mmCIF file of N, CA and C in Angstrom:
data_model
loop_
_atom_site.group_PDB
_atom_site.id
_atom_site.type_symbol
_atom_site.label_atom_id
_atom_site.label_comp_id
_atom_site.label_asym_id
_atom_site.label_seq_id
_atom_site.Cartn_x
_atom_site.Cartn_y
_atom_site.Cartn_z
ATOM 1 N N MET A 16 4.703 30.344 -16.585
ATOM 2 C CA MET A 16 5.418 29.923 -15.397
ATOM 3 C C MET A 16 4.445 29.916 -14.223
ATOM 4 N N SER A 17 4.492 28.865 -13.399
ATOM 5 C CA SER A 17 3.611 28.843 -12.237
ATOM 6 C C SER A 17 4.426 28.617 -10.972
ATOM 7 N N GLU A 18 4.049 29.321 -9.967
ATOM 8 C CA GLU A 18 4.753 29.249 -8.691
ATOM 9 C C GLU A 18 4.226 28.085 -7.868
ATOM 10 N N GLN A 19 5.114 27.315 -7.287
ATOM 11 C CA GLN A 19 4.765 26.216 -6.392
ATOM 12 C C GLN A 19 5.218 26.606 -4.985
ATOM 13 N N ILE A 20 4.317 26.456 -4.028
ATOM 14 C CA ILE A 20 4.661 26.793 -2.646
ATOM 15 C C ILE A 20 4.502 25.564 -1.772
ATOM 16 N N VAL A 21 5.562 25.231 -1.055
ATOM 17 C CA VAL A 21 5.557 24.173 -0.067
ATOM 18 C C VAL A 21 5.894 24.827 1.261
ATOM 19 N N LYS A 22 5.044 24.610 2.267
ATOM 20 C CA LYS A 22 5.291 25.191 3.582
ATOM 21 C C LYS A 22 5.775 24.087 4.518
ATOM 22 N N THR A 23 6.880 24.369 5.205
ATOM 23 C CA THR A 23 7.481 23.392 6.094
ATOM 24 C C THR A 23 7.649 24.030 7.475
ATOM 25 N N PHE A 24 7.073 23.377 8.487
ATOM 26 C CA PHE A 24 7.049 23.911 9.843
ATOM 27 C C PHE A 24 7.840 23.029 10.782
ATOM 28 N N TRP A 25 8.684 23.665 11.587
ATOM 29 C CA TRP A 25 9.423 22.959 12.620
ATOM 30 C C TRP A 25 8.455 22.566 13.717
ATOM 31 N N ARG A 26 8.470 21.307 14.117
ATOM 32 C CA ARG A 26 7.558 20.812 15.152
ATOM 33 C C ARG A 26 8.327 20.351 16.390
ATOM 34 N N GLY A 27 9.554 20.875 16.545
ATOM 35 C CA GLY A 27 10.368 20.552 17.718
ATOM 36 C C GLY A 27 11.404 19.495 17.404
ATOM 37 N N SER A 28 12.478 19.525 18.164
ATOM 38 C CA SER A 28 13.589 18.594 18.002
ATOM 39 C C SER A 28 14.020 18.562 16.530
ATOM 40 N N MET A 29 14.009 17.395 15.922
ATOM 41 C CA MET A 29 14.416 17.257 14.516
ATOM 42 C C MET A 29 13.212 16.910 13.634
ATOM 43 N N GLN A 30 12.014 17.330 14.051
ATOM 44 C CA GLN A 30 10.763 16.980 13.370
ATOM 45 C C GLN A 30 10.206 18.190 12.619
ATOM 46 N N PHE A 31 9.811 17.958 11.359
ATOM 47 C CA PHE A 31 9.182 18.992 10.543
ATOM 48 C C PHE A 31 7.924 18.427 9.901
ATOM 49 N N GLU A 32 6.961 19.301 9.675
ATOM 50 C CA GLU A 32 5.752 18.947 8.938
ATOM 51 C C GLU A 32 5.728 19.801 7.675
ATOM 52 N N SER A 33 5.557 19.159 6.540
ATOM 53 C CA SER A 33 5.617 19.870 5.271
ATOM 54 C C SER A 33 4.335 19.620 4.479
ATOM 55 N N SER A 34 3.787 20.714 3.930
ATOM 56 C CA SER A 34 2.572 20.582 3.121
ATOM 57 C C SER A 34 2.902 20.918 1.678
ATOM 58 N N ASN A 35 2.157 20.314 0.768
ATOM 59 C CA ASN A 35 2.367 20.651 -0.637
ATOM 60 C C ASN A 35 1.168 21.422 -1.158
ATOM 61 N N PRO A 36 1.208 21.906 -2.407
ATOM 62 C CA PRO A 36 0.125 22.747 -2.917
ATOM 63 C C PRO A 36 -1.266 22.099 -2.871
ATOM 64 N N SER A 37 -1.352 20.768 -2.825
ATOM 65 C CA SER A 37 -2.665 20.118 -2.745
ATOM 66 C C SER A 37 -3.201 20.106 -1.317
ATOM 67 N N GLY A 38 -2.366 20.508 -0.355
ATOM 68 C CA GLY A 38 -2.798 20.539 1.040
ATOM 69 C C GLY A 38 -2.414 19.289 1.818
ATOM 70 N N GLU A 39 -1.883 18.284 1.142
ATOM 71 C CA GLU A 39 -1.438 17.070 1.832
ATOM 72 C C GLU A 39 -0.182 17.391 2.636
ATOM 73 N N THR A 40 0.012 16.665 3.730
ATOM 74 C CA THR A 40 1.193 16.901 4.551
ATOM 75 C C THR A 40 1.985 15.605 4.725
ATOM 76 N N LEU A 41 3.256 15.772 5.042
ATOM 77 C CA LEU A 41 4.109 14.647 5.383
ATOM 78 C C LEU A 41 5.078 15.100 6.457
ATOM 79 N N TRP A 42 5.631 14.098 7.153
ATOM 80 C CA TRP A 42 6.566 14.373 8.231
ATOM 81 C C TRP A 42 7.983 14.093 7.765
ATOM 82 N N ILE A 43 8.885 14.984 8.160
ATOM 83 C CA ILE A 43 10.306 14.853 7.854
ATOM 84 C C ILE A 43 11.047 14.802 9.183
ATOM 85 N N ASN A 44 11.987 13.848 9.306
ATOM 86 C CA ASN A 44 12.744 13.725 10.537
ATOM 87 C C ASN A 44 14.102 13.128 10.197
ATOM 88 N N ALA A 45 15.074 13.444 11.019
ATOM 89 C CA ALA A 45 16.400 12.846 10.870
ATOM 90 C C ALA A 45 16.393 11.467 11.516
ATOM 91 N N GLY A 46 17.311 10.630 11.094
ATOM 92 C CA GLY A 46 17.481 9.332 11.729
ATOM 93 C C GLY A 46 18.176 9.488 13.071
ATOM 94 N N PRO A 47 18.112 8.463 13.903
ATOM 95 C CA PRO A 47 18.756 8.531 15.224
ATOM 96 C C PRO A 47 20.245 8.865 15.150
ATOM 97 N N GLU A 48 20.909 8.428 14.066
ATOM 98 C CA GLU A 48 22.341 8.709 13.918
ATOM 99 C C GLU A 48 22.624 10.198 13.729
ATOM 100 N N ASN A 49 21.570 10.973 13.411
ATOM 101 C CA ASN A 49 21.717 12.424 13.229
ATOM 102 C C ASN A 49 20.872 13.224 14.217
ATOM 103 N N GLY A 50 20.546 12.634 15.351
ATOM 104 C CA GLY A 50 19.833 13.359 16.403
ATOM 105 C C GLY A 50 18.322 13.338 16.291
ATOM 106 N N GLY A 51 17.778 12.613 15.352
ATOM 107 C CA GLY A 51 16.325 12.531 15.209
ATOM 108 C C GLY A 51 15.773 11.261 15.815
ATOM 109 N N GLU A 52 14.472 11.125 15.717
ATOM 110 C CA GLU A 52 13.816 9.933 16.238
ATOM 111 C C GLU A 52 13.378 8.995 15.110
ATOM 112 N N GLY A 53 13.591 9.421 13.868
ATOM 113 C CA GLY A 53 13.216 8.583 12.740
ATOM 114 C C GLY A 53 11.733 8.580 12.442
ATOM 115 N N ASN A 54 10.968 9.498 13.039
ATOM 116 C CA ASN A 54 9.518 9.571 12.840
ATOM 117 C C ASN A 54 9.186 10.443 11.637
ATOM 118 N N GLY A 55 9.536 9.986 10.480
ATOM 119 C CA GLY A 55 9.263 10.758 9.278
ATOM 120 C C GLY A 55 10.210 10.362 8.173
ATOM 121 N N LEU A 56 10.010 10.985 7.047
ATOM 122 C CA LEU A 56 10.819 10.689 5.868
ATOM 123 C C LEU A 56 12.101 11.503 5.882
ATOM 124 N N ARG A 57 13.150 10.967 5.280
ATOM 125 C CA ARG A 57 14.426 11.672 5.188
ATOM 126 C C ARG A 57 14.417 12.537 3.927
ATOM 127 N N PRO A 58 14.974 13.738 3.990
ATOM 128 C CA PRO A 58 14.926 14.653 2.843
ATOM 129 C C PRO A 58 15.515 14.089 1.550
ATOM 130 N N LYS A 59 16.675 13.464 1.615
ATOM 131 C CA LYS A 59 17.265 12.949 0.371
ATOM 132 C C LYS A 59 16.432 11.803 -0.192
ATOM 133 N N ALA A 60 15.906 10.937 0.677
ATOM 134 C CA ALA A 60 15.054 9.843 0.216
ATOM 135 C C ALA A 60 13.781 10.392 -0.436
ATOM 136 N N LEU A 61 13.282 11.513 0.079
ATOM 137 C CA LEU A 61 12.113 12.151 -0.534
ATOM 138 C C LEU A 61 12.394 12.544 -1.982
ATOM 139 N N MET A 62 13.622 12.944 -2.239
ATOM 140 C CA MET A 62 13.984 13.283 -3.618
ATOM 141 C C MET A 62 13.849 12.063 -4.521
ATOM 142 N N LEU A 63 14.272 10.898 -4.026
ATOM 143 C CA LEU A 63 14.144 9.676 -4.814
ATOM 144 C C LEU A 63 12.674 9.297 -4.988
ATOM 145 N N SER A 64 11.873 9.504 -3.950
ATOM 146 C CA SER A 64 10.429 9.263 -4.070
ATOM 147 C C SER A 64 9.821 10.182 -5.117
ATOM 148 N N ALA A 65 10.248 11.444 -5.127
ATOM 149 C CA ALA A 65 9.734 12.395 -6.116
ATOM 150 C C ALA A 65 10.116 11.956 -7.528
ATOM 151 N N LEU A 66 11.332 11.481 -7.691
ATOM 152 C CA LEU A 66 11.782 11.017 -9.004
ATOM 153 C C LEU A 66 10.969 9.816 -9.463
ATOM 154 N N ALA A 67 10.855 8.801 -8.611
ATOM 155 C CA ALA A 67 10.098 7.605 -8.969
ATOM 156 C C ALA A 67 8.619 7.932 -9.149
ATOM 157 N N GLY A 68 8.093 8.795 -8.305
ATOM 158 C CA GLY A 68 6.681 9.166 -8.412
ATOM 159 C C GLY A 68 6.371 9.929 -9.686
ATOM 160 N N CYS A 69 7.245 10.849 -10.043
ATOM 161 C CA CYS A 69 7.065 11.635 -11.264
ATOM 162 C C CYS A 69 7.047 10.715 -12.479
ATOM 163 N N SER A 70 8.030 9.868 -12.588
ATOM 164 C CA SER A 70 8.103 8.961 -13.720
ATOM 165 C C SER A 70 6.976 7.937 -13.667
ATOM 166 N N GLY A 71 6.663 7.459 -12.477
ATOM 167 C CA GLY A 71 5.574 6.495 -12.321
ATOM 168 C C GLY A 71 4.239 7.036 -12.792
ATOM 169 N N LEU A 72 3.958 8.296 -12.486
ATOM 170 C CA LEU A 72 2.715 8.923 -12.953
ATOM 171 C C LEU A 72 2.679 8.996 -14.475
ATOM 172 N N ASP A 73 3.813 9.356 -15.070
ATOM 173 C CA ASP A 73 3.898 9.374 -16.542
ATOM 174 C C ASP A 73 3.604 7.994 -17.111
ATOM 175 N N VAL A 74 4.285 6.990 -16.581
ATOM 176 C CA VAL A 74 4.159 5.633 -17.104
ATOM 177 C C VAL A 74 2.737 5.114 -16.912
ATOM 178 N N ALA A 75 2.140 5.357 -15.744
ATOM 179 C CA ALA A 75 0.764 4.913 -15.500
ATOM 180 C C ALA A 75 -0.197 5.539 -16.508
ATOM 181 N N SER A 76 -0.012 6.831 -16.774
ATOM 182 C CA SER A 76 -0.857 7.514 -17.759
ATOM 183 C C SER A 76 -0.674 6.908 -19.147
ATOM 184 N N LEU A 77 0.565 6.645 -19.522
ATOM 185 C CA LEU A 77 0.842 6.075 -20.841
ATOM 186 C C LEU A 77 0.333 4.637 -20.951
ATOM 187 N N ILE A 78 0.389 3.878 -19.874
ATOM 188 C CA ILE A 78 -0.158 2.519 -19.866
ATOM 189 C C ILE A 78 -1.655 2.568 -20.179
ATOM 190 N N GLN A 79 -2.341 3.533 -19.566
ATOM 191 C CA GLN A 79 -3.783 3.685 -19.823
ATOM 192 C C GLN A 79 -4.032 4.093 -21.271
ATOM 193 N N LYS A 80 -3.291 5.093 -21.738
ATOM 194 C CA LYS A 80 -3.492 5.581 -23.114
ATOM 195 C C LYS A 80 -3.179 4.508 -24.148
ATOM 196 N N MET A 81 -2.161 3.690 -23.880
ATOM 197 C CA MET A 81 -1.774 2.638 -24.814
ATOM 198 C C MET A 81 -2.614 1.366 -24.633
ATOM 199 N N LYS A 82 -3.498 1.389 -23.609
ATOM 200 C CA LYS A 82 -4.356 0.239 -23.312
ATOM 201 C C LYS A 82 -3.544 -1.046 -23.095
ATOM 202 N N LEU A 83 -2.476 -0.903 -22.318
ATOM 203 C CA LEU A 83 -1.603 -2.045 -22.046
ATOM 204 C C LEU A 83 -2.155 -2.861 -20.880
ATOM 205 N N GLU A 84 -1.941 -4.152 -20.945
ATOM 206 C CA GLU A 84 -2.389 -5.050 -19.895
ATOM 207 C C GLU A 84 -1.235 -5.352 -18.952
ATOM 208 N N ILE A 85 -1.342 -4.856 -17.726
ATOM 209 C CA ILE A 85 -0.383 -5.208 -16.682
ATOM 210 C C ILE A 85 -1.181 -5.448 -15.405
ATOM 211 N N SER A 86 -0.648 -6.266 -14.533
ATOM 212 C CA SER A 86 -1.330 -6.469 -13.256
ATOM 213 C C SER A 86 -0.739 -5.567 -12.171
ATOM 214 N N ASP A 87 0.513 -5.153 -12.363
ATOM 215 C CA ASP A 87 1.148 -4.295 -11.364
ATOM 216 C C ASP A 87 2.472 -3.774 -11.908
ATOM 217 N N PHE A 88 2.983 -2.700 -11.310
ATOM 218 C CA PHE A 88 4.362 -2.288 -11.558
ATOM 219 C C PHE A 88 4.865 -1.480 -10.385
ATOM 220 N N HIS A 89 6.147 -1.505 -10.211
ATOM 221 C CA HIS A 89 6.771 -0.658 -9.193
ATOM 222 C C HIS A 89 8.133 -0.205 -9.697
ATOM 223 N N ILE A 90 8.645 0.833 -9.048
ATOM 224 C CA ILE A 90 9.935 1.410 -9.420
ATOM 225 C C ILE A 90 10.827 1.409 -8.186
ATOM 226 N N ASP A 91 12.013 0.822 -8.317
ATOM 227 C CA ASP A 91 13.019 0.892 -7.265
ATOM 228 C C ASP A 91 14.021 1.974 -7.660
ATOM 229 N N ALA A 92 14.228 2.936 -6.773
ATOM 230 C CA ALA A 92 15.219 3.992 -7.005
ATOM 231 C C ALA A 92 16.400 3.740 -6.081
ATOM 232 N N LYS A 93 17.555 3.495 -6.668
ATOM 233 C CA LYS A 93 18.776 3.237 -5.915
ATOM 234 C C LYS A 93 19.762 4.355 -6.221
ATOM 235 N N ALA A 94 20.368 4.916 -5.185
ATOM 236 C CA ALA A 94 21.249 6.062 -5.416
ATOM 237 C C ALA A 94 22.561 5.915 -4.658
ATOM 238 N N ASN A 95 23.596 6.472 -5.240
ATOM 239 C CA ASN A 95 24.899 6.544 -4.599
ATOM 240 C C ASN A 95 25.049 7.914 -3.955
ATOM 241 N N LEU A 96 25.312 7.924 -2.655
ATOM 242 C CA LEU A 96 25.504 9.160 -1.908
ATOM 243 C C LEU A 96 26.999 9.404 -1.750
ATOM 244 N N THR A 97 27.453 10.594 -2.103
ATOM 245 C CA THR A 97 28.880 10.910 -1.990
ATOM 246 C C THR A 97 29.303 10.932 -0.522
ATOM 247 N N ASP A 98 30.596 10.771 -0.271
ATOM 248 C CA ASP A 98 31.121 10.738 1.097
ATOM 249 C C ASP A 98 31.375 12.126 1.670
ATOM 250 N N GLU A 99 31.674 13.088 0.811
ATOM 251 C CA GLU A 99 32.037 14.437 1.259
ATOM 252 C C GLU A 99 30.807 15.334 1.404
ATOM 253 N N HIS A 100 30.874 16.252 2.363
ATOM 254 C CA HIS A 100 29.800 17.234 2.549
ATOM 255 C C HIS A 100 29.924 18.345 1.520
ATOM 256 N N PRO A 101 28.874 18.852 0.955
ATOM 257 C CA PRO A 101 27.517 18.346 1.164
ATOM 258 C C PRO A 101 27.322 17.019 0.429
ATOM 259 N N LYS A 102 26.793 16.026 1.135
ATOM 260 C CA LYS A 102 26.582 14.711 0.537
ATOM 261 C C LYS A 102 25.420 14.792 -0.447
ATOM 262 N N ILE A 103 25.703 14.388 -1.674
ATOM 263 C CA ILE A 103 24.678 14.433 -2.714
ATOM 264 C C ILE A 103 24.631 13.100 -3.449
ATOM 265 N N TYR A 104 23.548 12.891 -4.168
ATOM 266 C CA TYR A 104 23.466 11.736 -5.058
ATOM 267 C C TYR A 104 24.228 12.078 -6.324
ATOM 268 N N ASP A 105 25.193 11.245 -6.689
ATOM 269 C CA ASP A 105 25.911 11.488 -7.937
ATOM 270 C C ASP A 105 25.549 10.456 -9.002
ATOM 271 N N ALA A 106 24.861 9.392 -8.602
ATOM 272 C CA ALA A 106 24.413 8.374 -9.550
ATOM 273 C C ALA A 106 23.117 7.761 -9.027
ATOM 274 N N VAL A 107 22.167 7.587 -9.927
ATOM 275 C CA VAL A 107 20.871 7.014 -9.568
ATOM 276 C C VAL A 107 20.533 5.934 -10.584
ATOM 277 N N GLN A 108 20.003 4.848 -10.076
ATOM 278 C CA GLN A 108 19.511 3.786 -10.956
ATOM 279 C C GLN A 108 18.029 3.596 -10.677
ATOM 280 N N LEU A 109 17.223 3.672 -11.730
ATOM 281 C CA LEU A 109 15.792 3.415 -11.620
ATOM 282 C C LEU A 109 15.504 2.063 -12.244
ATOM 283 N N GLU A 110 14.864 1.201 -11.478
ATOM 284 C CA GLU A 110 14.490 -0.120 -11.965
ATOM 285 C C GLU A 110 12.970 -0.191 -12.027
ATOM 286 N N TYR A 111 12.453 -0.347 -13.240
ATOM 287 C CA TYR A 111 11.016 -0.458 -13.466
ATOM 288 C C TYR A 111 10.663 -1.938 -13.551
ATOM 289 N N HIS A 112 9.776 -2.392 -12.687
ATOM 290 C CA HIS A 112 9.350 -3.792 -12.662
ATOM 291 C C HIS A 112 7.886 -3.871 -13.086
ATOM 292 N N PHE A 113 7.632 -4.587 -14.167
ATOM 293 C CA PHE A 113 6.269 -4.754 -14.677
ATOM 294 C C PHE A 113 5.842 -6.205 -14.511
ATOM 295 N N TYR A 114 4.594 -6.397 -14.093
ATOM 296 C CA TYR A 114 4.054 -7.726 -13.845
ATOM 297 C C TYR A 114 2.786 -7.918 -14.676
ATOM 298 N N GLY A 115 2.642 -9.090 -15.268
ATOM 299 C CA GLY A 115 1.434 -9.401 -16.008
ATOM 300 C C GLY A 115 1.576 -10.694 -16.778
ATOM 301 N N SER A 116 0.450 -11.164 -17.307
ATOM 302 C CA SER A 116 0.465 -12.420 -18.062
ATOM 303 C C SER A 116 0.637 -12.178 -19.557
ATOM 304 N N ASN A 117 0.445 -10.923 -19.994
ATOM 305 C CA ASN A 117 0.510 -10.615 -21.425
ATOM 306 C C ASN A 117 1.195 -9.255 -21.617
ATOM 307 N N LEU A 118 2.442 -9.152 -21.190
ATOM 308 C CA LEU A 118 3.150 -7.872 -21.234
ATOM 309 C C LEU A 118 3.631 -7.558 -22.648
ATOM 310 N N ASP A 119 3.348 -6.342 -23.090
ATOM 311 C CA ASP A 119 3.885 -5.853 -24.368
ATOM 312 C C ASP A 119 5.164 -5.097 -24.034
ATOM 313 N N GLU A 120 6.285 -5.812 -24.042
ATOM 314 C CA GLU A 120 7.551 -5.243 -23.590
ATOM 315 C C GLU A 120 7.974 -4.030 -24.411
ATOM 316 N N ALA A 121 7.749 -4.052 -25.712
ATOM 317 C CA ALA A 121 8.151 -2.927 -26.567
ATOM 318 C C ALA A 121 7.380 -1.660 -26.206
ATOM 319 N N LYS A 122 6.087 -1.798 -25.981
ATOM 320 C CA LYS A 122 5.284 -0.614 -25.639
ATOM 321 C C LYS A 122 5.578 -0.125 -24.226
ATOM 322 N N LEU A 123 5.825 -1.031 -23.312
ATOM 323 C CA LEU A 123 6.192 -0.612 -21.961
ATOM 324 C C LEU A 123 7.531 0.116 -21.968
ATOM 325 N N LYS A 124 8.467 -0.370 -22.773
ATOM 326 C CA LYS A 124 9.755 0.319 -22.917
ATOM 327 C C LYS A 124 9.536 1.712 -23.498
ATOM 328 N N LYS A 125 8.650 1.824 -24.477
ATOM 329 C CA LYS A 125 8.354 3.136 -25.066
ATOM 330 C C LYS A 125 7.764 4.079 -24.018
ATOM 331 N N ALA A 126 6.868 3.559 -23.176
ATOM 332 C CA ALA A 126 6.264 4.383 -22.126
ATOM 333 C C ALA A 126 7.338 4.900 -21.167
ATOM 334 N N VAL A 127 8.241 4.025 -20.759
ATOM 335 C CA VAL A 127 9.324 4.436 -19.855
ATOM 336 C C VAL A 127 10.234 5.446 -20.555
ATOM 337 N N ASP A 128 10.589 5.168 -21.799
ATOM 338 C CA ASP A 128 11.457 6.088 -22.542
ATOM 339 C C ASP A 128 10.834 7.476 -22.662
ATOM 340 N N LEU A 129 9.533 7.539 -22.928
ATOM 341 C CA LEU A 129 8.864 8.842 -23.037
ATOM 342 C C LEU A 129 8.931 9.595 -21.713
ATOM 343 N N SER A 130 8.726 8.884 -20.617
ATOM 344 C CA SER A 130 8.822 9.531 -19.310
ATOM 345 C C SER A 130 10.235 10.039 -19.063
ATOM 346 N N VAL A 131 11.211 9.158 -19.266
ATOM 347 C CA VAL A 131 12.610 9.466 -18.959
ATOM 348 C C VAL A 131 13.155 10.575 -19.854
ATOM 349 N N GLU A 132 12.806 10.551 -21.121
ATOM 350 C CA GLU A 132 13.406 11.475 -22.087
ATOM 351 C C GLU A 132 12.583 12.737 -22.365
ATOM 352 N N LYS A 133 11.282 12.713 -22.062
ATOM 353 C CA LYS A 133 10.456 13.836 -22.480
ATOM 354 C C LYS A 133 9.606 14.458 -21.370
ATOM 355 N N TYR A 134 8.914 13.641 -20.590
ATOM 356 C CA TYR A 134 7.870 14.175 -19.716
ATOM 357 C C TYR A 134 8.265 14.476 -18.275
ATOM 358 N N CYS A 135 9.123 13.673 -17.669
ATOM 359 C CA CYS A 135 9.368 13.794 -16.228
ATOM 360 C C CYS A 135 10.334 14.942 -15.909
ATOM 361 N N GLY A 136 9.791 16.012 -15.378
ATOM 362 C CA GLY A 136 10.602 17.175 -15.013
ATOM 363 C C GLY A 136 11.574 16.888 -13.879
ATOM 364 N N VAL A 137 11.184 16.038 -12.950
ATOM 365 C CA VAL A 137 12.082 15.695 -11.847
ATOM 366 C C VAL A 137 13.304 14.957 -12.394
ATOM 367 N N MET A 138 13.076 14.110 -13.402
ATOM 368 C CA MET A 138 14.187 13.403 -14.047
ATOM 369 C C MET A 138 15.178 14.407 -14.627
ATOM 370 N N GLU A 139 14.668 15.406 -15.282
ATOM 371 C CA GLU A 139 15.532 16.424 -15.896
ATOM 372 C C GLU A 139 16.316 17.183 -14.824
ATOM 373 N N MET A 140 15.671 17.455 -13.691
ATOM 374 C CA MET A 140 16.383 18.124 -12.597
ATOM 375 C C MET A 140 17.503 17.236 -12.067
ATOM 376 N N PHE A 141 17.225 15.938 -11.886
ATOM 377 C CA PHE A 141 18.247 15.008 -11.400
ATOM 378 C C PHE A 141 19.447 14.968 -12.333
ATOM 379 N N ARG A 142 19.202 15.062 -13.627
ATOM 380 C CA ARG A 142 20.305 15.001 -14.592
ATOM 381 C C ARG A 142 21.277 16.173 -14.440
ATOM 382 N N LYS A 143 20.887 17.211 -13.742
ATOM 383 C CA LYS A 143 21.767 18.367 -13.526
ATOM 384 C C LYS A 143 22.887 18.044 -12.534
ATOM 385 N N PHE A 144 22.685 17.000 -11.699
ATOM 386 C CA PHE A 144 23.701 16.703 -10.690
ATOM 387 C C PHE A 144 24.055 15.223 -10.580
ATOM 388 N N ALA A 145 23.375 14.357 -11.326
ATOM 389 C CA ALA A 145 23.645 12.921 -11.200
ATOM 390 C C ALA A 145 23.481 12.225 -12.550
ATOM 391 N N THR A 146 24.170 11.114 -12.698
ATOM 392 C CA THR A 146 23.895 10.258 -13.844
ATOM 393 C C THR A 146 22.682 9.405 -13.471
ATOM 394 N N VAL A 147 21.816 9.188 -14.435
ATOM 395 C CA VAL A 147 20.615 8.396 -14.194
ATOM 396 C C VAL A 147 20.630 7.211 -15.152
ATOM 397 N N ASP A 148 20.581 6.024 -14.591
ATOM 398 C CA ASP A 148 20.566 4.784 -15.360
ATOM 399 C C ASP A 148 19.186 4.139 -15.180
ATOM 400 N N VAL A 149 18.630 3.616 -16.265
ATOM 401 C CA VAL A 149 17.291 3.027 -16.239
ATOM 402 C C VAL A 149 17.368 1.569 -16.666
ATOM 403 N N LYS A 150 16.684 0.708 -15.911
ATOM 404 C CA LYS A 150 16.593 -0.709 -16.251
ATOM 405 C C LYS A 150 15.134 -1.134 -16.168
ATOM 406 N N LEU A 151 14.735 -2.009 -17.083
ATOM 407 C CA LEU A 151 13.377 -2.534 -17.085
ATOM 408 C C LEU A 151 13.410 -4.029 -16.824
ATOM 409 N N PHE A 152 12.451 -4.487 -16.029
ATOM 410 C CA PHE A 152 12.317 -5.907 -15.714
ATOM 411 C C PHE A 152 10.869 -6.316 -15.977
ATOM 412 N N PHE A 153 10.693 -7.410 -16.676
ATOM 413 C CA PHE A 153 9.367 -7.905 -17.032
ATOM 414 C C PHE A 153 9.145 -9.236 -16.323
ATOM 415 N N HIS A 154 8.084 -9.307 -15.536
ATOM 416 C CA HIS A 154 7.788 -10.494 -14.742
ATOM 417 C C HIS A 154 6.473 -11.088 -15.229
ATOM 418 N N THR A 155 6.533 -12.281 -15.777
ATOM 419 C CA THR A 155 5.328 -12.942 -16.257
ATOM 420 C C THR A 155 4.657 -13.655 -15.080
ATOM 421 N N VAL A 156 3.406 -13.314 -14.884
ATOM 422 C CA VAL A 156 2.623 -13.948 -13.829
ATOM 423 C C VAL A 156 1.372 -14.537 -14.452
ATOM 424 N N SER A 157 0.953 -15.680 -13.966
ATOM 425 C CA SER A 157 -0.272 -16.283 -14.501
ATOM 426 C C SER A 157 -1.466 -15.818 -13.669
ATOM 427 N N ILE A 158 -2.531 -15.603 -14.359
ATOM 428 C CA ILE A 158 -3.736 -15.081 -13.699
ATOM 429 C C ILE A 158 -4.677 -16.212 -13.363
#
């Protein structure tokens, strides 16, 4: 078991600065509708970034190991926020978009499946409070 420490400092008003174990920092702020100035990331959206980033790192690693040819990929994370407080995500949809002229769709699907079902710890955490739906999109581009 390893301990992870994230330090988050109030910087006045609705602004916070948060560092992660690598020493990188990011800004967190509320939107104007909640008394903030919008100068930073929103906490719930950060959770979606963590989910997409975790799975994206898995998939990128597997693409390299499988020697797959792609020109680009991105992940769209769409979530349903409940109306009642505390407002939480109860459903999330991850859309994986792959671009290339010679996409091996079966292997890319396997890479995503391995991330979703085996490797991504953030995915497993999300499953404790939300349904997670995954969709893959393959975009053929000429080089």
